[in-house]
C-alpha cells in the first residue's frame, strides 16, 4: 500500500508474505466501491441537460477524476482510450457549467483594425526606411557636400559713386546677420518657423498643425517646412513638388543642422531666398522695394519683407502693394505673439505701413548695365566674385536723356510714325555720360545705341568735307549745286531746287546733296572712308559715291565718338564707360588709362569744320537747336524715305548723338533730323551743361551760342576743362600753338 486516496486505500499484492497463496487477483474486499454505471449514457446525458448543473467544488471534482482513473486502470487500452475521450468531453462540459465561463468570442472590427494597423505601420516604416536610404544614395556623399557659393554680384556705380544698377543671379550682396536690425531676422522666425531654435531641421508639431489646418479648411493654407528645409531646397534642390524631392530635402535639412549653427542657417536663408521682382536675398529686396540697404529697414518694412517669401511673385509690392501690406500685418501679429515686439511697437508699425520707394533712376540704366557687364567680362575675365564697377555715367544727365526721349516719342512719335530712339552723351575724351538704348528697357532690352546699325544720312557729310579740307579746300571754296547723274543714279537736294555756285560752308549748312557727292568724287570715296575710320567709325563702310549721303550703316555710339575730335581740337577718342573695377575687398582690378589715340585732325582743319558746323545751328538745318550761352555745332541727317532721323551736335564739353526711327526700318511720316532729334538734343544738352563754365569750340574766334546768341563782348572763353581725374586724356590746346607743341602733347597724327 503506497498511499491513500480520500478514505479509500489502494492495495498491492506483496510477494513472500505469510498467507500468500500465489493468487494475484484482488478480492472483493480489496476493490473500491464504485458508483453504479448508467444503463444508457445517451439517456443519462439528456437527463443531465434537463437538470440544473450541480454545484461541485474544484477539489471534489479533482477527486472524482482520480477515482475514475483508478477505476479504469485495468481496462484494455482501446476501451480506456474511447472511454477517456468521452470523459474528457464530459469534463469540459462540466467545467463550463461549473465555472460559468464561455469560449472567448472572435476578434471584433476594432481589434482587426488595430491589428492590421500595426502590421501596415511596420511595413510602412520598413518602406520609408528603404526610401530614405535610396534617396540618400542619390545625393552626393555627405562628406563632399558644401554650401554652393553665392553667385557673384556686380554693383554698377555712376560717376558720383552712387549705385545705379546691379547685375548677377542674386542681384544683391551678402549681408551678415549681425549687421541687420534684430527685428528683421525675428520677423522671418515668427512667421515662417516659430520653433526654429528648438527643432532639429524637421518640426513635427508644425507639420502636424499644418496638416490639421489644411484638412479642416479643405485646401492648402499652411506649409510644414522649416526654415532649414526651405534653405536646403534653395541651395541644393529644384522647386518641383515630388516625394523624392521632399525626402532629399529632409535629409539635407538634418545635415545642415549638424553642420551649421542656427544663426548661420538663418543668415544663409535670408541672403538666398527669393523676394519677387527679380530680387534674391534681403539686401537686393530692400534696395528694390525701399531704395535702401537691409541694414536700414524699419519694423514695418522688415515685416513686409518677411511676408513676401510665402508668395513672392503674387505679393511683390511693386505689383500688389495692398496684398503685401496685409501680409505684413499678419507678420507683426506673429512677432508680438512670439514676444519679439511689444504691442506698442506693433501699433506704431501698423500706423506707418511700408510703401514702395520711387525708382532711384530711369529704366534706361538697364541698357547701361548690360553694356557695362559685357565690357567687364572683356576687361577682367569671367566674373567669379562680387565686383564694384565705377562708370563715367552722370545720373543727372542720364535721367534728363531718358526723359527727353520718352517725352518726345510720347508727344510726337505716333504722329510722325516713330516708335524708337536712342542717344549717347559723351565728354570730349570719350567718357560716356549718358546712354539710352530705346524708349523702354522693360519692353525691349535691345540696345539701339550700341548694337544697332542705321544709315546716318547727311550726318555723315562732315567726314566728306573734312577730307576735302585736308586736300586744300576751305569753307569759302566754291562748288556747283547742280543736277548730277551717275550710272542712272540722280542724287537730289531735299528742296528739289539748285543754287548754282555755292561756298562749301553754305552747302554744308543747307545740306546740299549734289555738292557733297561732287566732293566725294573729287577726293575719292576711299579717302572719305579712311577719314571716317580715322575719326572713330568702326563699322564697315562702302567706298562708293553714295557714301557722301551716309548710305553705309553706323551706330549712335560711333557717331558720337567720331564727332569728338571736332569738339576737343582734333584728338581721337576711344569711347568708354568704365573708370575702374574693384573686388569686394576694395582692391582695384582695372583702371581706365587710355591716353587718347593721338591727333587725328590738324588744328586748322578743326577750326574750319567747327566754323562750318556752327553755321548749321545758326543759319542751317539745325536752327531749332536751343542752348543759350554756349557755342555749339553739329549736323542733321535724314536717310532715304525718312527711315532714320539724326542729329549729332557738340560743344567744347559734350557731344550728343540722337537717332529716331523704327526697328524694322520702315519709313516714318517725314520725321527728319532737323525736327524731333534737334529738340531732344537741346533738352539733354541743357541738363548736361547746367552750372558748367562756358567753353569755346576749338578754332572759333567769335564764339556764337546755339540759337543765334553771342557771348558778351570781351568775355574770353576758358580752356576746355578735363574731368574725371588723371586717367583721362589731356585737354586739347587752343588754336595758335605751333605744330611742335601739338606733337609733344598729343603725338603725331
XYZ file of C-alpha atoms in Angstrom:
749
model
C 0.000 0.000 0.000
C 1.621 3.310 -1.194
C -0.885 5.887 -0.036
C -4.446 6.905 0.399
C -6.941 8.454 -1.916
C -9.634 10.005 0.174
C -10.869 7.339 2.590
C -10.098 4.549 0.154
C -6.952 2.523 0.085
C -5.105 1.062 -2.837
C -3.792 -2.395 -2.021
C -0.979 -4.034 -3.910
C -0.033 -7.681 -3.637
C 3.139 -8.348 -1.705
C 5.124 -11.450 -2.568
C 6.623 -13.634 0.074
C 4.345 -12.591 2.938
C 2.537 -15.026 5.242
C -0.768 -16.213 3.903
C 0.153 -15.502 0.275
C -1.222 -18.290 -1.813
C 0.161 -17.082 -5.166
C -3.150 -15.602 -6.356
C -2.531 -12.053 -7.549
C -6.163 -11.107 -8.080
C -7.834 -8.725 -5.647
C -10.659 -9.905 -3.578
C -13.968 -8.183 -3.417
C -12.974 -6.571 -0.153
C -9.880 -5.068 -1.717
C -11.740 -3.338 -4.625
C -13.013 0.235 -4.133
C -16.687 0.838 -4.121
C -17.723 2.466 -7.420
C -20.919 4.308 -8.247
C -23.316 2.271 -10.361
C -22.818 2.762 -14.111
C -25.556 4.493 -16.028
C -27.516 1.949 -18.043
C -27.807 4.272 -21.035
C -25.196 7.016 -21.469
C -27.197 8.967 -24.059
C -30.269 8.891 -21.876
C -28.157 9.965 -18.894
C -26.739 12.844 -20.956
C -30.263 14.066 -21.763
C -31.221 13.819 -18.166
C -28.144 15.737 -17.152
C -29.060 18.503 -19.522
C -32.573 18.659 -18.111
C -31.312 19.012 -14.561
C -29.649 22.122 -13.250
C -25.852 21.786 -13.113
C -24.661 20.571 -9.731
C -22.536 22.883 -7.684
C -19.344 20.928 -7.174
C -16.192 22.256 -5.620
C -12.967 22.221 -7.593
C -11.318 19.884 -5.075
C -14.156 17.386 -5.107
C -14.142 17.409 -8.902
C -10.442 16.518 -8.967
C -11.004 13.633 -6.531
C -13.627 12.211 -8.822
C -11.211 12.350 -11.741
C -8.585 10.408 -9.800
C -11.154 7.841 -8.807
C -12.202 7.355 -12.388
C -8.594 6.924 -13.474
C -8.110 4.243 -10.836
C -11.347 2.541 -11.773
C -10.359 2.012 -15.336
C -6.744 1.179 -14.877
C -7.294 -2.451 -15.643
C -9.409 -1.924 -18.762
C -7.982 -2.720 -22.154
C -6.084 0.111 -23.938
C -8.714 0.646 -26.660
C -11.566 0.710 -24.189
C -9.687 3.085 -21.944
C -8.930 5.428 -24.831
C -12.552 5.590 -26.002
C -13.843 5.966 -22.512
C -11.253 8.623 -21.702
C -12.242 10.635 -24.786
C -15.868 10.601 -23.710
C -14.903 11.513 -20.197
C -12.770 14.419 -21.466
C -15.729 15.759 -23.356
C -17.942 15.392 -20.326
C -15.272 17.032 -18.195
C -15.047 20.078 -20.491
C -18.786 20.488 -20.441
C -18.807 20.049 -16.690
C -16.097 22.697 -16.237
C -18.031 25.104 -18.420
C -21.153 24.597 -16.396
C -19.357 24.781 -13.057
C -17.303 27.919 -13.791
C -19.961 29.793 -15.803
C -17.320 30.795 -18.490
C -17.746 30.523 -22.240
C -15.287 30.300 -25.128
C -13.767 33.679 -25.971
C -15.622 35.332 -28.853
C -13.944 36.079 -32.181
C -11.935 39.382 -32.532
C -14.230 42.327 -33.388
C -13.900 45.067 -36.033
C -11.843 47.412 -33.855
C -9.486 44.631 -32.944
C -8.935 43.724 -36.547
C -8.318 47.360 -37.426
C -5.750 47.707 -34.665
C -4.047 44.503 -35.713
C -3.803 45.416 -39.367
C -2.871 48.975 -38.465
C 0.128 47.705 -36.557
C 1.072 45.379 -39.408
C 0.764 48.078 -42.034
C 2.628 50.531 -39.812
C 5.546 48.175 -39.528
C 5.668 47.621 -43.263
C 5.323 51.356 -43.850
C 8.238 52.052 -41.563
C 10.308 49.492 -43.414
C 9.322 51.038 -46.763
C 10.077 54.578 -45.543
C 13.480 53.486 -44.316
C 14.178 51.945 -47.698
C 13.024 55.110 -49.489
C 15.237 57.290 -47.306
C 18.185 55.019 -47.924
C 17.587 55.121 -51.686
C 17.186 58.904 -51.862
C 20.262 59.375 -49.721
C 22.203 57.246 -52.187
C 21.154 59.639 -54.984
C 22.743 62.598 -53.218
C 26.467 63.333 -53.253
C 28.342 61.784 -50.324
C 27.674 63.748 -47.154
C 31.384 64.307 -46.600
C 31.567 66.017 -50.005
C 28.550 68.290 -49.524
C 29.247 72.005 -49.296
C 27.172 75.174 -49.426
C 27.212 76.414 -53.031
C 28.988 79.712 -53.466
C 26.617 82.629 -53.763
C 26.555 83.775 -57.400
C 28.656 86.923 -57.769
C 27.019 90.325 -57.904
C 28.244 93.278 -59.943
C 27.316 96.661 -58.469
C 27.426 99.394 -61.100
C 28.019 102.929 -59.876
C 27.692 106.283 -61.530
C 30.453 108.860 -61.732
C 29.374 110.134 -58.300
C 29.854 106.710 -56.666
C 26.152 106.016 -56.187
C 24.829 102.628 -57.292
C 22.758 102.863 -60.452
C 22.248 99.154 -61.203
C 23.229 95.653 -60.163
C 23.779 92.548 -62.194
C 24.080 88.898 -61.237
C 21.808 85.977 -60.426
C 21.097 87.162 -56.895
C 21.114 90.874 -57.621
C 22.453 91.880 -54.206
C 25.379 91.431 -51.860
C 25.582 89.138 -48.830
C 24.732 90.832 -45.509
C 25.923 89.361 -42.153
C 23.170 88.632 -39.657
C 24.848 90.793 -37.022
C 24.661 93.814 -39.354
C 20.855 93.652 -39.604
C 18.404 95.194 -37.143
C 17.302 92.418 -34.744
C 13.636 92.638 -35.702
C 14.398 91.709 -39.309
C 15.536 88.090 -38.691
C 12.946 87.855 -35.897
C 10.219 88.593 -38.422
C 11.262 85.585 -40.518
C 11.352 83.289 -37.491
C 7.954 84.486 -36.236
C 6.082 83.940 -39.489
C 7.979 81.066 -41.087
C 9.297 78.857 -38.279
C 8.351 79.725 -34.696
C 10.288 76.772 -33.229
C 13.341 77.358 -35.400
C 15.745 77.449 -32.452
C 14.383 74.244 -30.866
C 13.855 71.707 -33.676
C 16.438 69.579 -35.475
C 15.550 70.600 -39.021
C 12.104 68.976 -39.043
C 9.309 70.378 -36.880
C 6.795 67.557 -36.157
C 4.465 69.903 -34.266
C 4.451 72.460 -37.032
C 3.911 69.747 -39.613
C 1.001 68.284 -37.660
C -0.555 71.723 -37.230
C -0.271 72.407 -40.944
C -1.917 69.071 -41.764
C -4.808 69.782 -39.398
C -5.332 73.316 -40.710
C -5.229 72.210 -44.335
C -7.623 69.309 -43.726
C -10.111 71.388 -41.751
C -10.132 74.219 -44.271
C -10.263 71.964 -47.292
C -7.264 73.481 -49.063
C -3.594 74.163 -48.525
C -3.300 77.163 -46.202
C -0.144 76.400 -44.268
C 3.125 74.662 -45.023
C 5.022 72.471 -42.652
C 8.517 73.190 -43.960
C 11.026 74.699 -41.577
C 13.469 77.453 -42.478
C 16.147 74.779 -42.669
C 14.102 72.741 -45.136
C 13.456 75.818 -47.269
C 17.165 76.612 -47.275
C 18.030 73.041 -48.275
C 15.614 73.290 -51.179
C 17.009 76.648 -52.319
C 20.632 75.542 -52.052
C 20.600 72.026 -53.452
C 17.249 71.053 -54.990
C 14.679 72.098 -57.550
C 11.240 73.572 -56.901
C 9.348 70.507 -58.130
C 6.738 69.053 -55.762
C 7.594 65.360 -55.571
C 8.015 62.828 -52.784
C 11.594 62.230 -53.873
C 12.482 65.910 -53.546
C 10.775 66.119 -50.144
C 12.738 63.165 -48.777
C 16.020 64.598 -50.058
C 15.055 67.935 -48.523
C 14.614 66.262 -45.130
C 17.983 64.507 -45.377
C 19.756 67.729 -46.337
C 17.984 69.657 -43.582
C 19.320 67.313 -40.928
C 22.794 67.625 -42.484
C 22.575 71.431 -42.345
C 21.525 71.330 -38.706
C 24.519 69.182 -37.784
C 26.946 71.226 -39.868
C 25.972 74.828 -39.060
C 24.674 76.833 -36.151
C 21.141 78.176 -36.113
C 22.287 81.742 -36.783
C 24.440 80.614 -39.692
C 21.460 78.790 -41.194
C 19.241 81.852 -40.741
C 21.854 84.117 -42.329
C 22.197 81.806 -45.324
C 18.432 81.663 -45.688
C 17.904 85.430 -45.631
C 20.644 86.013 -48.195
C 19.386 83.351 -50.645
C 15.581 83.391 -50.526
C 13.569 84.941 -53.381
C 11.541 88.099 -52.668
C 9.951 88.703 -56.057
C 10.650 91.266 -58.797
C 13.962 89.548 -59.549
C 15.336 90.203 -56.040
C 17.236 87.347 -54.376
C 18.409 87.969 -50.852
C 17.265 90.503 -48.293
C 19.720 93.189 -49.433
C 18.549 93.110 -53.043
C 14.911 93.137 -51.903
C 15.425 96.128 -49.616
C 17.150 98.045 -52.405
C 14.486 97.055 -54.930
C 11.430 97.934 -52.851
C 12.583 100.581 -50.372
C 15.617 102.132 -52.034
C 17.815 101.438 -49.020
C 20.073 98.807 -47.533
C 18.613 95.975 -45.465
C 20.682 97.391 -42.590
C 18.386 100.422 -42.507
C 14.871 98.981 -42.886
C 12.156 99.905 -40.401
C 9.999 97.434 -38.471
C 7.111 97.753 -40.931
C 9.492 97.222 -43.848
C 11.031 94.190 -42.131
C 7.552 92.697 -41.659
C 6.766 93.232 -45.340
C 9.995 91.547 -46.433
C 9.347 88.547 -44.205
C 5.820 88.257 -45.532
C 6.896 88.156 -49.170
C 8.594 84.749 -49.070
C 5.232 82.969 -48.807
C 4.304 84.045 -52.343
C 6.922 86.443 -53.738
C 5.511 86.808 -57.222
C 1.939 87.447 -56.083
C 2.820 89.675 -53.107
C 5.626 91.765 -54.613
C 4.734 95.320 -53.502
C 5.617 96.732 -56.906
C 2.555 94.949 -58.288
C 0.399 94.225 -55.211
C 1.097 96.792 -52.501
C -2.190 96.194 -50.656
C -1.578 92.449 -50.513
C 1.982 92.976 -49.250
C 0.779 95.377 -46.548
C -1.960 92.965 -45.410
C 0.591 90.171 -45.171
C 2.901 92.468 -43.176
C 0.113 92.937 -40.602
C -0.035 89.153 -40.158
C 3.732 89.097 -39.606
C 3.532 91.858 -36.993
C 0.848 89.923 -35.107
C 3.044 86.809 -35.168
C 6.027 88.808 -33.893
C 4.012 90.140 -30.963
C 2.647 86.685 -30.181
C 6.198 85.295 -30.187
C 7.337 88.054 -27.818
C 9.712 89.711 -30.284
C 7.950 93.086 -30.195
C 5.668 94.889 -27.783
C 2.062 95.871 -28.564
C 3.218 99.483 -28.773
C 5.847 98.647 -31.390
C 3.295 96.720 -33.395
C 0.816 99.591 -33.325
C 3.475 102.077 -34.414
C 4.365 99.870 -37.368
C 0.690 99.476 -38.299
C 0.255 103.247 -38.261
C 3.146 103.644 -40.712
C 2.921 100.765 -43.202
C 5.786 100.204 -45.610
C 5.476 101.616 -49.116
C 7.478 101.180 -52.277
C 10.162 103.794 -52.790
C 10.179 105.726 -56.011
C 12.568 104.289 -58.561
C 16.063 105.624 -57.982
C 16.698 106.179 -61.653
C 15.280 105.678 -65.122
C 14.836 102.206 -66.528
C 17.346 103.101 -69.248
C 20.024 102.243 -66.695
C 19.330 98.705 -67.836
C 20.959 99.448 -71.202
C 23.992 100.883 -69.412
C 24.242 97.900 -67.035
C 24.091 95.333 -69.830
C 26.771 97.155 -71.804
C 28.965 97.534 -68.717
C 28.703 93.853 -67.841
C 29.764 92.851 -71.356
C 32.843 95.043 -71.081
C 33.723 93.843 -67.577
C 33.985 90.289 -68.861
C 36.399 91.515 -71.519
C 38.496 93.615 -69.140
C 38.838 91.339 -66.095
C 37.701 87.945 -67.394
C 34.816 85.806 -66.153
C 33.005 87.267 -63.153
C 33.650 84.854 -60.272
C 33.402 87.244 -57.323
C 31.476 90.317 -56.250
C 32.624 93.396 -58.143
C 32.057 97.144 -57.922
C 32.275 98.964 -61.246
C 32.501 102.750 -61.280
C 31.380 104.255 -64.557
C 31.501 107.633 -66.294
C 27.683 107.859 -66.273
C 26.294 111.109 -64.837
C 22.968 110.204 -63.171
C 21.519 113.678 -63.734
C 22.350 113.642 -67.441
C 21.125 110.044 -67.789
C 17.802 110.968 -66.213
C 17.437 114.008 -68.466
C 18.280 111.969 -71.569
C 15.794 109.256 -70.710
C 13.062 111.800 -70.030
C 13.751 113.796 -73.197
C 13.472 110.738 -75.425
C 10.353 109.398 -73.714
C 8.619 112.791 -73.738
C 9.371 113.394 -77.402
C 8.134 109.981 -78.503
C 5.036 110.253 -76.321
C 4.233 113.684 -77.745
C 5.067 113.282 -81.424
C 6.068 109.689 -82.030
C 2.653 108.450 -83.152
C 2.057 111.478 -85.347
C 5.429 111.057 -87.053
C 5.330 107.273 -87.211
C 8.376 106.936 -84.961
C 8.448 104.120 -82.423
C 12.031 104.058 -81.214
C 15.001 106.211 -80.465
C 18.465 106.151 -78.955
C 21.073 108.643 -77.841
C 24.552 108.912 -76.383
C 26.089 111.784 -74.435
C 29.900 111.741 -74.410
C 32.546 114.041 -72.995
C 35.393 115.276 -75.134
C 37.747 112.469 -74.082
C 35.343 109.619 -74.868
C 33.687 109.067 -71.493
C 30.023 108.158 -71.957
C 27.947 110.369 -69.653
C 24.533 109.011 -70.671
C 23.288 106.205 -72.870
C 19.691 105.392 -73.769
C 19.209 102.320 -75.936
C 15.457 102.619 -76.544
C 12.228 104.134 -75.321
C 11.694 101.417 -72.662
C 14.131 98.849 -71.315
C 11.293 96.865 -69.742
C 9.653 96.448 -73.156
C 12.828 95.794 -75.139
C 16.389 95.183 -73.942
C 17.861 95.623 -77.441
C 20.486 98.354 -77.216
C 19.942 100.586 -80.228
C 22.676 102.977 -79.152
C 25.472 100.386 -79.227
C 24.328 97.387 -81.217
C 22.028 98.750 -83.916
C 23.447 99.985 -87.227
C 21.492 102.585 -89.229
C 22.146 104.923 -92.170
C 23.288 108.317 -90.843
C 22.216 110.273 -93.918
C 23.643 113.769 -94.114
C 25.110 113.463 -90.611
C 27.956 111.632 -92.393
C 28.812 114.657 -94.589
C 31.338 116.239 -92.177
C 33.742 113.375 -92.975
C 33.411 114.216 -96.673
C 34.020 117.933 -96.080
C 36.943 117.232 -93.733
C 38.589 115.081 -96.402
C 38.178 117.988 -98.820
C 39.655 120.488 -96.293
C 42.634 118.189 -95.811
C 43.220 118.350 -99.564
C 43.439 122.095 -99.725
C 39.869 123.338 -99.900
C 38.431 125.888 -97.460
C 34.943 126.782 -96.256
C 34.942 129.569 -98.834
C 35.780 127.244 -101.723
C 33.033 127.179 -104.353
C 31.394 124.168 -105.933
C 28.373 123.796 -108.197
C 24.989 122.886 -106.817
C 23.518 121.396 -109.952
C 21.929 118.135 -111.109
C 24.283 115.195 -111.329
C 23.829 111.709 -112.746
C 25.979 108.642 -112.106
C 25.066 105.467 -113.970
C 21.376 106.080 -113.580
C 21.626 107.451 -110.028
C 20.451 111.052 -109.703
C 21.049 112.471 -106.208
C 18.777 115.413 -105.466
C 18.549 118.080 -102.816
C 15.791 117.942 -100.232
C 14.193 121.085 -101.719
C 14.452 119.713 -105.275
C 15.973 123.031 -106.438
C 19.562 124.064 -107.142
C 21.569 127.160 -106.179
C 24.326 127.015 -108.723
C 27.765 128.005 -107.443
C 27.879 127.987 -103.647
C 30.522 128.148 -100.975
C 31.216 124.913 -99.130
C 30.172 126.397 -95.782
C 26.764 127.213 -97.259
C 26.482 123.820 -98.904
C 27.135 122.076 -95.574
C 24.819 124.348 -93.593
C 21.974 123.747 -96.032
C 22.941 120.073 -96.525
C 23.080 120.241 -100.323
C 23.398 116.665 -101.582
C 24.792 117.419 -105.016
C 27.762 119.322 -103.599
C 28.573 116.510 -101.133
C 28.522 113.923 -103.915
C 30.790 116.068 -106.102
C 33.260 116.457 -103.223
C 33.285 112.700 -102.554
C 34.023 112.004 -106.183
C 36.654 114.735 -106.204
C 38.621 113.401 -103.204
C 37.714 109.742 -103.779
C 35.230 107.612 -101.811
C 38.140 105.515 -100.470
C 39.632 108.598 -98.840
C 36.310 109.516 -97.261
C 36.084 106.036 -95.745
C 39.633 106.365 -94.376
C 38.793 109.705 -92.796
C 35.685 108.328 -91.091
C 37.588 105.331 -89.754
C 40.391 107.573 -88.534
C 37.997 109.713 -86.553
C 36.241 106.788 -84.846
C 33.813 104.937 -87.127
C 34.428 101.187 -86.802
C 31.628 99.793 -88.956
C 32.261 98.634 -92.489
C 31.778 101.463 -94.996
C 31.197 101.016 -98.723
C 33.587 103.219 -100.769
C 31.163 104.448 -103.425
C 29.720 107.802 -104.426
C 26.665 107.361 -102.209
C 28.908 107.297 -99.135
C 28.640 111.101 -99.259
C 24.953 110.814 -98.356
C 25.504 108.373 -95.483
C 24.259 105.166 -97.056
C 26.582 102.897 -95.043
C 25.270 101.926 -91.624
C 26.814 103.057 -88.342
C 25.874 103.094 -84.651
C 24.823 106.002 -82.469
C 27.867 105.462 -80.244
C 30.233 105.512 -83.227
C 28.849 108.819 -84.458
C 29.354 110.437 -81.057
C 32.965 109.242 -80.832
C 33.723 110.276 -84.438
C 32.459 113.826 -83.750
C 34.541 114.104 -80.571
C 37.723 115.271 -82.397
C 35.762 118.286 -83.667
C 34.904 119.168 -80.052
C 38.315 118.564 -78.444
C 40.645 120.047 -81.031
C 41.442 117.009 -83.169
C 42.240 114.228 -80.679
C 40.882 110.782 -81.429
C 38.997 109.162 -78.552
C 38.068 105.662 -77.512
C 34.503 105.560 -76.215
C 34.417 104.055 -72.749
C 32.053 103.815 -69.813
C 34.150 102.022 -67.158
C 36.522 104.065 -64.996
C 37.633 101.322 -62.585
C 36.731 97.866 -61.314
C 37.222 96.762 -57.687
C 36.655 93.467 -55.905
C 34.738 93.001 -52.652
C 37.778 93.941 -50.592
C 38.330 97.178 -52.494
C 41.354 96.012 -54.468
C 41.484 97.649 -57.895
C 41.342 95.129 -60.725
C 41.163 97.605 -63.600
C 41.559 101.337 -64.185
C 40.937 103.152 -67.452
C 44.264 104.534 -68.607
C 43.716 105.313 -72.291
C 45.837 108.358 -73.127
C 43.944 109.137 -76.291
C 44.504 107.987 -79.853
C 46.616 110.954 -80.737
C 45.846 113.714 -83.204
C 43.513 112.580 -85.943
C 42.847 116.042 -87.336
C 45.073 119.072 -87.722
C 44.025 122.175 -85.736
C 43.471 124.323 -88.849
C 41.057 121.746 -90.211
C 39.343 121.515 -86.821
C 38.797 125.271 -86.926
C 37.393 125.137 -90.455
C 34.985 122.323 -89.665
C 33.788 123.948 -86.447
C 33.051 127.246 -88.187
C 31.084 125.440 -90.887
C 29.146 123.225 -88.485
C 28.339 126.218 -86.272
C 26.524 127.668 -89.249
C 24.344 124.551 -89.308
C 22.888 125.680 -85.947
C 22.827 129.375 -86.822
C 21.513 129.538 -90.367
C 21.227 125.922 -91.479
C 19.107 122.830 -90.866
C 19.537 122.807 -87.057
C 18.261 126.322 -86.366
C 15.861 124.851 -83.744
C 18.783 123.928 -81.519
C 18.442 125.784 -78.231
C 21.436 126.019 -75.921
C 21.672 129.640 -74.778
C 25.129 130.938 -73.909
C 27.004 128.001 -75.365
C 28.799 127.910 -78.716
C 27.746 124.686 -80.392
C 27.989 122.934 -83.743
C 26.650 119.790 -85.378
C 24.949 118.202 -88.334
C 21.498 116.842 -89.022
C 20.821 113.717 -91.054
C 17.851 112.064 -92.721
C 18.122 108.782 -94.596
C 16.193 107.777 -97.698
C 12.396 107.682 -97.366
C 12.687 109.222 -93.891
C 13.657 105.901 -92.380
C 16.190 107.452 -89.991
C 16.401 110.892 -88.391
C 19.675 112.064 -86.821
C 21.298 114.995 -85.113
C 24.852 114.911 -83.803
C 25.795 118.148 -82.046
C 28.550 119.218 -79.676
C 30.114 121.939 -77.574
C 33.592 122.244 -76.092
C 32.434 119.905 -73.297
C 29.976 117.314 -74.592
C 28.871 115.534 -77.749
C 25.332 114.183 -78.076
C 24.233 111.827 -80.830
C 20.466 111.306 -81.327
C 18.686 108.803 -83.602
C 14.969 108.216 -84.213
C 13.312 105.575 -86.366
C 11.708 102.140 -86.349
C 13.261 98.779 -85.594
C 12.025 97.294 -88.869
C 13.486 100.212 -90.886
C 10.022 101.166 -92.082
C 9.646 104.783 -93.285
C 8.437 107.390 -90.824
C 5.919 110.121 -91.620
C 8.584 112.586 -92.754
C 10.447 112.667 -89.474
C 13.665 114.493 -90.381
C 16.827 115.247 -88.479
C 16.036 118.959 -88.205
C 12.882 118.357 -86.168
C 12.438 115.983 -83.233
C 16.121 114.938 -82.906
C 17.173 118.592 -82.519
C 14.512 119.153 -79.851
C 15.702 116.117 -77.890
C 19.320 117.234 -78.239
C 18.526 120.700 -76.880
C 16.768 119.333 -73.794
C 19.568 116.892 -72.991
C 22.402 119.354 -73.558
C 20.789 121.957 -71.292
C 20.862 119.409 -68.457
C 24.427 118.360 -69.242
C 25.739 121.958 -69.273
C 23.918 123.121 -66.171
C 26.266 125.009 -63.834
C 29.201 124.360 -66.176
C 31.504 127.259 -67.163
C 31.280 128.144 -70.841
C 33.913 126.702 -73.158
C 34.543 127.876 -76.739
C 34.755 125.499 -79.637
C 38.338 124.901 -80.758
C 39.312 127.256 -83.578
C 36.338 129.627 -83.329
C 37.470 133.203 -82.903
C 33.979 134.585 -82.284
C 32.010 132.187 -80.067
C 28.400 132.047 -81.131
C 25.862 130.265 -78.972
C 23.380 127.754 -80.307
C 20.187 129.570 -81.160
C 21.937 132.670 -82.536
C 23.106 134.268 -79.280
C 26.630 135.546 -78.730
C 28.877 135.731 -75.712
C 29.176 139.151 -74.112
C 31.911 141.375 -75.645
C 35.284 140.873 -74.034
C 34.315 137.536 -72.438
C 37.290 135.285 -73.079
C 36.306 131.577 -73.327
C 38.025 129.247 -70.915
C 40.350 126.475 -71.846
C 38.382 123.171 -72.073
C 38.283 121.551 -68.646
C 39.089 117.862 -68.433
C 37.074 115.965 -65.821
C 37.404 112.504 -64.393
C 40.912 112.506 -62.911
C 44.381 111.811 -64.230
C 43.355 108.626 -66.035
C 41.760 110.681 -68.792
C 43.416 112.066 -71.904
C 44.841 115.619 -71.678
C 42.712 118.525 -72.837
C 43.125 119.793 -76.360
C 45.064 123.081 -76.592
C 43.656 126.277 -78.047
C 44.447 127.075 -81.658
C 47.607 129.061 -82.061
C 50.111 126.640 -80.542
C 52.689 125.547 -83.068
C 52.830 122.060 -84.520
C 55.893 121.157 -82.426
C 53.973 121.635 -79.192
C 50.979 119.751 -80.571
C 53.191 116.803 -81.441
C 54.747 116.845 -77.991
C 51.387 116.924 -76.265
C 49.410 114.504 -78.405
C 51.828 112.643 -80.634
C 51.857 112.655 -84.386
C 48.517 112.193 -86.150
